[in-house]
Every structure is written in structure tokens, then in C-alpha cells.
Amino acid sequence: MAETLTPAEKPKKKPSRWGLFAPILIFLVLLAGWTGYWFYVASQLENRIALTRQNLIDAGYHVGYSPLHVQGYPFRMFIALDKFEAIAPTGKGFAAPRLEAEASAFVLDKWVFVATEGLTYYRGRRETPDLGAIDLGEVKITGDALRASVSGWTQPIQTIAVEGLNPVFTVSKAEYPFLLQSAQRFEAYLRPNTAAVDNADFLWRVTGAKGHPESLIGRMGPNKTFDLHLEGTVGQAAKFKDGRLSAWRDGGGVMTGVKTSLHIGDLEIFGQSDAMRVDPNLALQGPLEVEIKGSGDPVTFLLGAGLIAPEYEPLARPFIGTTMTADKPVKLKFDFRDGGTYVGPLKVSDAPVVR
């Protein structure tokens, strides 16, 4: 009987381990590349901060902070500036015991800043004809949260947003009162205008606030909380060199579409101006339409607001009236010109000066 021949089995190949190690190797390569990129960017940031600081010092600024190192690997860029100070030649500036800055490592064009221990605002100097330059002192600002975000660093005008929760403002020199004593919330922003390259839209809003008793709003409504809203567009915004109004004024700077509202006690005040400038003495120039709702004597309010000077009250009262009611608001048109505030042909006070 013939034997059946069975073909010999071929030896099986061992399964490749490449499929097991390939993802790990790819991950390690990507990790090494990302690590190199992160530390390169961190080094560039440190160098750029040092260069910016030196450029500001060369321009007359005072800028100081403790030695810093970028942290936050792998996905964040985090910088802590301890004992931070930045003061312009005008004397205006900020200081903070600790200022923290953070950005995503994927989006370096937007940074968030937090003053974890409050900050100090240096108000600069005011020129007076008799005493020369007077130091206005400082304002210590504390609160539950003090933060800001800045984006568009490579653009001519950055987008800046500022927020404060339950801020408290304490002046170092009581003889120079600050507008605010406290507030529930403070918000402000500046962003490029979409219609014109060199224009910037701005907003300044405060709610649940109390004014310093000797400040403008404090005189208008002593011991009363208020809400204030101000918005408009700044033309020639890039002309603000070193924060100097004179450079902006000389460059043709103008504020357009200005709208403001103030709610204090039972009073509601609305104002708007199509165009507002400052003259060589930094006094306002331009029209201002004002509407006052509430009850009482509008002249008393306007005296407190500084729109009417006490010596002009007897002349101004016939133009304005003596009483107003909730259903009958008072509407006025002021004109700031030649260093004065006018209602029609009548001068009622000096024009407000921007400090």
C-alpha cells in the first residue's frame, strides 16, 4: 500500500513588533519636537521682555521687576512678575506686588494678566500756574479680582479688556480725590474700529459704585451709589505717544459718537456728542447734549457736576428752569469752546480740563 506524503509545514513568521512600538516612537518624536519648540519660545519671550524693558528705560520710563522665568510647560506660557513697576516720564504708571501673565502655548497673541495682590496707580503730575508741577499721589486698588486681557500684539492697536470685581480705591493724598471709592464691578475695553485703521472703540462702565465725597460724582450725590457708562470712538488713537494727550491733539485726535449715561439716586442723566476735542490747554472743545430725568432742581445738579459755576448761577437759571419732574426731563445743549462752557450765547463756567 502506497504511503501518503504530507507536505512539510512552513515555519510561521514571528509577528512584527513594529506595530507595538511605532505609536510610542512617534509620540516620543513629537514630544521631543514640542519640548524643543516650547523651550525655544520661552527663551525668546524672556529675551523680548528684557529688550522691551531696556527700550522703555532708554525712553525715560522706570521699569522694574524681580528676575523672571517662563513656566507652564507643556501647554501654557506663564510668567510671574514680582515687585513690578512701570512708570512713564509723566509720572503716571502702575505697580503691583505680583503680576501674573498667562497665554496658551498654541495662541501666543492673547495674554491674560492678573494682579493677585492688588495694584497701585501713579496719577502723575498736574501743572499749576502758581505751584508748578504738583504730584497727585497714588491710588491703591484692591478687590476680589483685578484682571486684564491683551490681544493683537502685532497690530497697530491692540484689543484690551480690563475687569475689576468689588474694587476699592484708596488715595494717598486726600486733597486730590479720585473719582471712585468703591464699586461692585468695573469694566473697560479698547479695540480697533472696523471702519478705520487708526480709530479705536472704547467703553468704560462701572456699576454699584460710590464716589469720593470731594470728587465730581461725590458732590452730585453724596453717599449714593451710581452706575456710569461711557463709550465712543477715538480717532488717531496711535498718536497717543507715551500717553500724552498733547501728541494726540496735535495729530488731529478727536472722539466721535460719544455717549454717556449716569444713574445716581432718582436721577438719570444722558449725554452725547458727535465730536469732542481738546484745545492747547487740554480743555474740552465740542458740543454736548444733556438730558436729565428725575425730580428736583436741575441747576443744583449742574452746579455739582461742574457744568455751571456758582458765579454764573443767577444768569444761567432763567435759561434752564428751576424744577423738573420724572415725566418732564430737562434737555440742554452745551458747547465747550474758547476755554468756556456755553448754553447758547451765555457762558456758564470754564470748560472741563482733561487731566
Coordinates of C-alpha atoms in Angstrom, one line a residue:
M1 CA 0.0 0.0 0.0
A2 CA 1.4 3.3 -1.0
E3 CA 2.3 5.8 1.7
T4 CA 0.6 9.2 1.7
L5 CA 3.0 12.1 1.6
T6 CA 2.2 15.1 3.7
P7 CA 3.9 18.4 2.7
A8 CA 6.1 19.9 5.4
E9 CA 4.7 22.9 7.1
K10 CA 6.5 26.2 6.5
P11 CA 7.8 27.9 9.7
K12 CA 5.5 30.7 10.8
K13 CA 6.9 34.2 10.8
K14 CA 7.0 35.9 14.2
P15 CA 4.6 38.8 14.4
S16 CA 6.3 42.2 13.9
R17 CA 6.6 44.3 17.0
W18 CA 6.7 47.5 14.9
G19 CA 3.0 48.0 15.3
L20 CA 3.5 47.9 19.1
F21 CA 6.4 50.3 19.2
A22 CA 5.6 52.7 16.3
P23 CA 3.0 54.8 18.3
I24 CA 5.4 55.1 21.2
L25 CA 8.3 56.2 18.9
I26 CA 6.0 58.7 17.1
F27 CA 4.9 60.1 20.4
L28 CA 8.5 60.4 21.6
V29 CA 9.5 62.2 18.4
L30 CA 6.6 64.6 18.7
L31 CA 7.2 65.2 22.4
A32 CA 10.9 66.0 21.7
G33 CA 9.9 68.4 18.9
W34 CA 7.3 70.1 21.1
T35 CA 9.6 70.3 24.0
G36 CA 12.3 71.9 21.9
Y37 CA 9.7 74.4 20.5
W38 CA 8.3 75.3 23.9
F39 CA 11.7 76.0 25.5
Y40 CA 12.8 78.0 22.4
V41 CA 9.7 80.1 22.6
A42 CA 10.1 80.5 26.4
S43 CA 13.7 81.7 25.8
Q44 CA 12.5 84.1 23.1
L45 CA 9.9 85.5 25.5
E46 CA 12.4 86.2 28.2
N47 CA 14.7 87.9 25.8
R48 CA 11.9 90.0 24.3
I49 CA 10.7 91.1 27.8
A50 CA 14.3 92.1 28.7
L51 CA 14.7 94.0 25.4
T52 CA 11.3 95.8 25.9
R53 CA 12.3 96.8 29.4
Q54 CA 15.6 98.3 28.2
N55 CA 13.9 100.2 25.4
L56 CA 11.4 101.7 27.8
I57 CA 14.2 102.7 30.2
D58 CA 16.1 104.3 27.4
A59 CA 12.9 106.3 26.6
G60 CA 12.8 107.6 30.1
Y61 CA 10.5 105.1 31.8
H62 CA 11.1 103.4 35.1
V63 CA 10.6 99.7 34.7
G64 CA 11.5 97.1 37.4
Y65 CA 10.7 93.6 38.5
S66 CA 12.4 90.6 40.1
P67 CA 14.2 88.1 37.9
L68 CA 11.7 86.1 35.9
H69 CA 11.5 82.7 34.2
V70 CA 8.8 81.4 31.9
Q71 CA 7.0 78.4 33.3
G72 CA 3.9 76.4 32.3
Y73 CA 5.3 73.5 30.3
P74 CA 3.9 71.8 28.3
F75 CA 0.8 73.7 27.1
R76 CA 1.0 77.1 28.8
M77 CA 3.3 80.1 29.0
F78 CA 3.2 81.5 32.5
I79 CA 5.2 84.5 33.8
A80 CA 5.2 85.9 37.3
L81 CA 6.4 89.5 37.7
D82 CA 7.2 90.2 41.3
K83 CA 7.7 93.7 42.5
F84 CA 6.6 95.0 39.2
E85 CA 6.8 98.8 38.4
A86 CA 6.2 100.7 35.2
I87 CA 6.2 104.5 35.4
A88 CA 6.2 106.9 32.4
P89 CA 8.2 110.1 32.3
T90 CA 4.9 111.9 33.1
G91 CA 4.8 110.2 36.5
K92 CA 1.8 108.0 35.5
G93 CA 2.1 104.3 35.8
F94 CA 1.3 101.1 37.7
A95 CA 3.0 98.9 40.3
A96 CA 2.0 95.5 41.7
P97 CA 3.5 93.2 44.3
R98 CA 2.8 90.4 41.9
L99 CA 1.6 90.5 38.3
E100 CA 0.9 87.1 36.7
A101 CA 0.7 86.7 32.9
E102 CA -0.5 83.6 31.1
A103 CA -1.1 82.5 27.5
S104 CA -1.8 79.3 25.7
A105 CA 1.3 77.9 24.1
F106 CA -0.8 77.4 20.9
V107 CA -2.1 81.0 20.9
L108 CA 0.6 83.4 21.9
D109 CA -1.2 86.5 20.6
K110 CA -3.6 86.7 23.6
W111 CA -2.4 87.1 27.2
V112 CA -4.3 87.4 30.4
F113 CA -2.9 89.4 33.3
V114 CA -3.9 89.1 36.9
A115 CA -2.9 91.4 39.8
T116 CA -3.2 88.8 42.6
E117 CA -2.3 91.2 45.4
G118 CA -3.8 94.4 44.1
L119 CA -2.0 97.3 42.3
T120 CA -1.0 100.9 42.7
Y121 CA -1.9 103.6 40.1
Y122 CA 0.5 106.5 40.0
R123 CA -1.5 109.5 39.0
G124 CA 1.4 111.6 37.7
R125 CA 1.8 115.4 38.0
R126 CA -0.5 118.4 37.4
E127 CA 0.9 121.7 36.1
T128 CA -0.4 124.7 38.0
P129 CA 0.4 128.4 37.3
D130 CA 1.3 129.1 40.9
L131 CA 3.0 126.0 42.3
G132 CA 4.3 124.4 39.1
A133 CA 4.1 120.6 38.8
I134 CA 2.1 119.0 41.7
D135 CA 2.4 115.3 42.4
L136 CA -1.2 113.9 42.6
G137 CA -0.1 110.9 44.6
E138 CA -1.2 107.3 44.2
V139 CA -4.4 105.2 44.2
K140 CA -4.2 101.8 45.9
I141 CA -6.6 99.4 44.1
T142 CA -7.7 96.1 45.8
G143 CA -10.6 93.8 45.1
D144 CA -11.8 90.2 44.6
A145 CA -10.4 90.1 41.1
L146 CA -8.3 92.5 39.1
R147 CA -7.5 91.2 35.6
A148 CA -6.9 92.3 32.0
S149 CA -6.5 90.6 28.6
V150 CA -4.5 91.9 25.7
S151 CA -4.5 90.5 22.2
G152 CA -3.4 91.6 18.7
W153 CA 0.1 92.4 19.8
T154 CA 1.4 92.7 16.2
Q155 CA -1.4 95.2 15.3
P156 CA -1.2 99.0 15.4
I157 CA -4.0 99.0 18.0
Q158 CA -4.3 96.1 20.5
T159 CA -7.6 94.8 21.9
I160 CA -7.5 95.4 25.6
A161 CA -10.2 94.4 28.2
V162 CA -10.0 95.3 31.9
E163 CA -12.2 94.0 34.7
G164 CA -12.4 94.5 38.4
L165 CA -14.8 92.8 40.9
N166 CA -15.6 94.7 44.1
P167 CA -12.6 97.1 43.6
V168 CA -11.7 99.5 46.4
F169 CA -9.8 102.7 45.6
T170 CA -7.7 104.4 48.3
V171 CA -5.9 107.7 47.6
S172 CA -2.6 108.6 49.2
K173 CA -3.4 112.3 49.1
A174 CA -6.9 113.2 50.3
E175 CA -6.6 116.7 48.9
Y176 CA -6.6 115.2 45.4
P177 CA -9.7 113.0 45.4
F178 CA -10.1 110.1 42.9
L179 CA -13.4 109.6 41.1
L180 CA -14.2 106.3 42.7
Q181 CA -14.1 105.0 46.3
S182 CA -15.6 101.5 45.5
A183 CA -17.7 99.6 43.0
Q184 CA -19.3 96.3 42.6
R185 CA -17.9 95.9 39.1
F186 CA -15.6 97.8 36.8
E187 CA -15.2 97.2 33.1
A188 CA -13.3 98.8 30.3
Y189 CA -12.1 97.9 26.8
L190 CA -10.3 99.3 23.9
R191 CA -10.4 97.6 20.5
P192 CA -9.7 98.5 16.8
N193 CA -12.5 100.1 14.9
T194 CA -13.6 98.1 12.0
A195 CA -14.3 101.1 9.8
A196 CA -11.0 103.0 10.1
V197 CA -7.5 101.6 10.7
D198 CA -6.3 104.3 13.1
N199 CA -9.5 104.5 15.2
A200 CA -10.4 102.6 18.3
D201 CA -13.7 102.0 20.0
F202 CA -13.7 102.4 23.8
L203 CA -16.1 101.6 26.7
W204 CA -15.8 102.5 30.4
R205 CA -18.5 101.1 32.7
V206 CA -18.9 100.9 36.5
T207 CA -21.8 99.6 38.4
G208 CA -22.8 99.8 42.1
A209 CA -20.1 102.5 42.7
K210 CA -19.6 105.1 45.3
G211 CA -17.7 108.3 44.5
H212 CA -15.2 110.1 46.7
P213 CA -17.1 112.8 48.7
E214 CA -15.0 115.5 47.2
S215 CA -15.0 114.1 43.6
L216 CA -17.3 115.3 40.9
I217 CA -19.8 112.5 41.3
G218 CA -19.5 112.5 45.1
R219 CA -20.7 116.1 45.1
M220 CA -23.5 115.3 42.7
G221 CA -24.9 112.5 45.0
P222 CA -23.3 112.3 48.4
N223 CA -23.4 108.8 49.9
K224 CA -25.3 107.4 46.9
T225 CA -24.3 104.5 44.7
F226 CA -24.3 105.1 40.9
D227 CA -23.9 103.4 37.6
L228 CA -21.8 105.1 34.9
H229 CA -21.4 104.2 31.2
L230 CA -19.2 105.9 28.7
E231 CA -18.5 104.8 25.1
G232 CA -17.3 106.3 21.9
T233 CA -14.6 106.1 19.2
V234 CA -11.1 107.6 19.5
G235 CA -9.7 108.9 16.2
Q236 CA -5.9 108.9 15.5
A237 CA -5.6 106.5 18.5
A238 CA -2.0 105.6 17.6
K239 CA -1.0 109.3 18.2
F240 CA -1.1 108.6 22.0
K241 CA 2.7 108.7 22.3
D242 CA 3.8 108.0 25.9
G243 CA 0.2 108.5 27.0
R244 CA 0.4 112.3 26.2
L245 CA -2.8 114.0 25.2
S246 CA -0.8 116.8 23.5
A247 CA 0.6 114.4 20.9
W248 CA -2.9 113.1 20.2
R249 CA -4.3 116.6 20.0
D250 CA -1.6 117.8 17.7
G251 CA -2.1 114.8 15.4
G252 CA -5.7 115.7 14.8
G253 CA -7.2 113.5 17.5
V254 CA -11.0 113.6 18.0
M255 CA -13.6 111.5 19.9
T256 CA -16.7 110.7 17.9
G257 CA -20.0 109.1 18.7
V258 CA -19.5 109.8 22.4
K259 CA -22.4 108.5 24.6
T260 CA -22.7 108.5 28.4
S261 CA -25.3 107.7 31.0
L262 CA -25.3 108.2 34.7
H263 CA -27.8 106.8 37.2
I264 CA -27.5 108.1 40.7
G265 CA -30.3 108.1 43.2
D266 CA -33.5 109.0 41.4
L267 CA -31.6 110.9 38.8
E268 CA -30.9 109.7 35.2
I269 CA -28.5 111.7 33.1
F270 CA -27.8 111.1 29.5
G271 CA -25.2 112.8 27.3
Q272 CA -24.0 112.6 23.7
S273 CA -21.5 114.4 21.5
D274 CA -20.8 114.0 17.8
A275 CA -17.3 115.2 18.1
M276 CA -15.1 116.2 21.0
R277 CA -11.5 117.5 21.0
V278 CA -9.1 119.2 23.4
D279 CA -7.6 122.6 23.0
P280 CA -3.9 123.6 23.6
N281 CA -4.8 123.9 27.3
L282 CA -6.4 120.4 27.3
A283 CA -9.8 121.9 27.8
L284 CA -12.7 120.2 26.0
Q285 CA -13.9 121.5 22.7
G286 CA -17.2 120.5 21.1
P287 CA -21.0 120.2 21.6
L288 CA -22.6 118.2 24.4
E289 CA -26.4 117.4 24.5
V290 CA -27.6 116.6 28.0
E291 CA -30.9 115.1 29.2
I292 CA -31.8 115.0 32.9
K293 CA -34.6 112.9 34.3
G294 CA -35.8 112.8 37.8
S295 CA -37.2 115.4 40.2
G296 CA -35.8 118.4 41.8
D297 CA -33.7 121.4 40.8
P298 CA -31.6 120.7 37.6
V299 CA -29.4 123.8 38.4
T300 CA -28.3 122.2 41.7
F301 CA -27.3 119.1 39.8
L302 CA -25.4 121.0 37.1
L303 CA -23.6 123.0 39.8
G304 CA -22.5 119.8 41.4
A305 CA -21.4 118.4 38.0
G306 CA -19.3 121.5 37.4
L307 CA -21.2 122.4 34.2
I308 CA -22.3 125.6 35.9
A309 CA -20.1 127.7 38.1
P310 CA -21.6 129.3 41.2
E311 CA -20.9 132.8 40.0
Y312 CA -22.9 132.1 36.8
E313 CA -25.9 130.6 38.5
P314 CA -28.1 133.8 38.6
L315 CA -27.6 134.2 34.8
A316 CA -28.0 130.5 34.0
R317 CA -31.1 129.8 35.9
P318 CA -33.6 131.6 33.5
F319 CA -32.1 129.6 30.6
I320 CA -32.5 126.2 32.3
G321 CA -35.5 126.5 34.6
T322 CA -36.0 125.8 38.3
T323 CA -37.7 122.4 38.5
M324 CA -38.0 119.1 36.7
T325 CA -40.3 116.1 37.2
A326 CA -40.0 112.4 36.3
D327 CA -42.3 112.8 33.3
K328 CA -40.7 116.1 32.1
P329 CA -37.0 115.8 31.6
V330 CA -34.7 118.8 31.1
K331 CA -32.8 118.9 27.8
L332 CA -29.9 121.2 27.4
K333 CA -27.2 121.9 24.7
F334 CA -23.8 122.8 26.0
D335 CA -20.9 124.0 23.8
F336 CA -17.3 123.8 25.0
R337 CA -15.3 126.5 23.2
D338 CA -12.6 129.1 23.9
G339 CA -12.0 127.5 27.3
G340 CA -15.6 128.0 28.4
T341 CA -18.9 126.2 28.7
Y342 CA -21.8 127.9 27.0
V343 CA -25.5 127.5 26.9
G344 CA -26.5 129.4 23.8
P345 CA -24.6 132.7 23.9
L346 CA -24.2 132.6 27.7
K347 CA -21.0 131.4 29.4
V348 CA -21.9 129.3 32.5
S349 CA -18.5 128.0 33.5
D350 CA -15.0 127.2 32.4
A351 CA -14.7 124.2 30.1
P352 CA -13.7 120.9 31.8
V353 CA -10.0 120.2 31.5
V354 CA -8.7 116.7 30.9
R355 CA -6.0 115.8 33.4

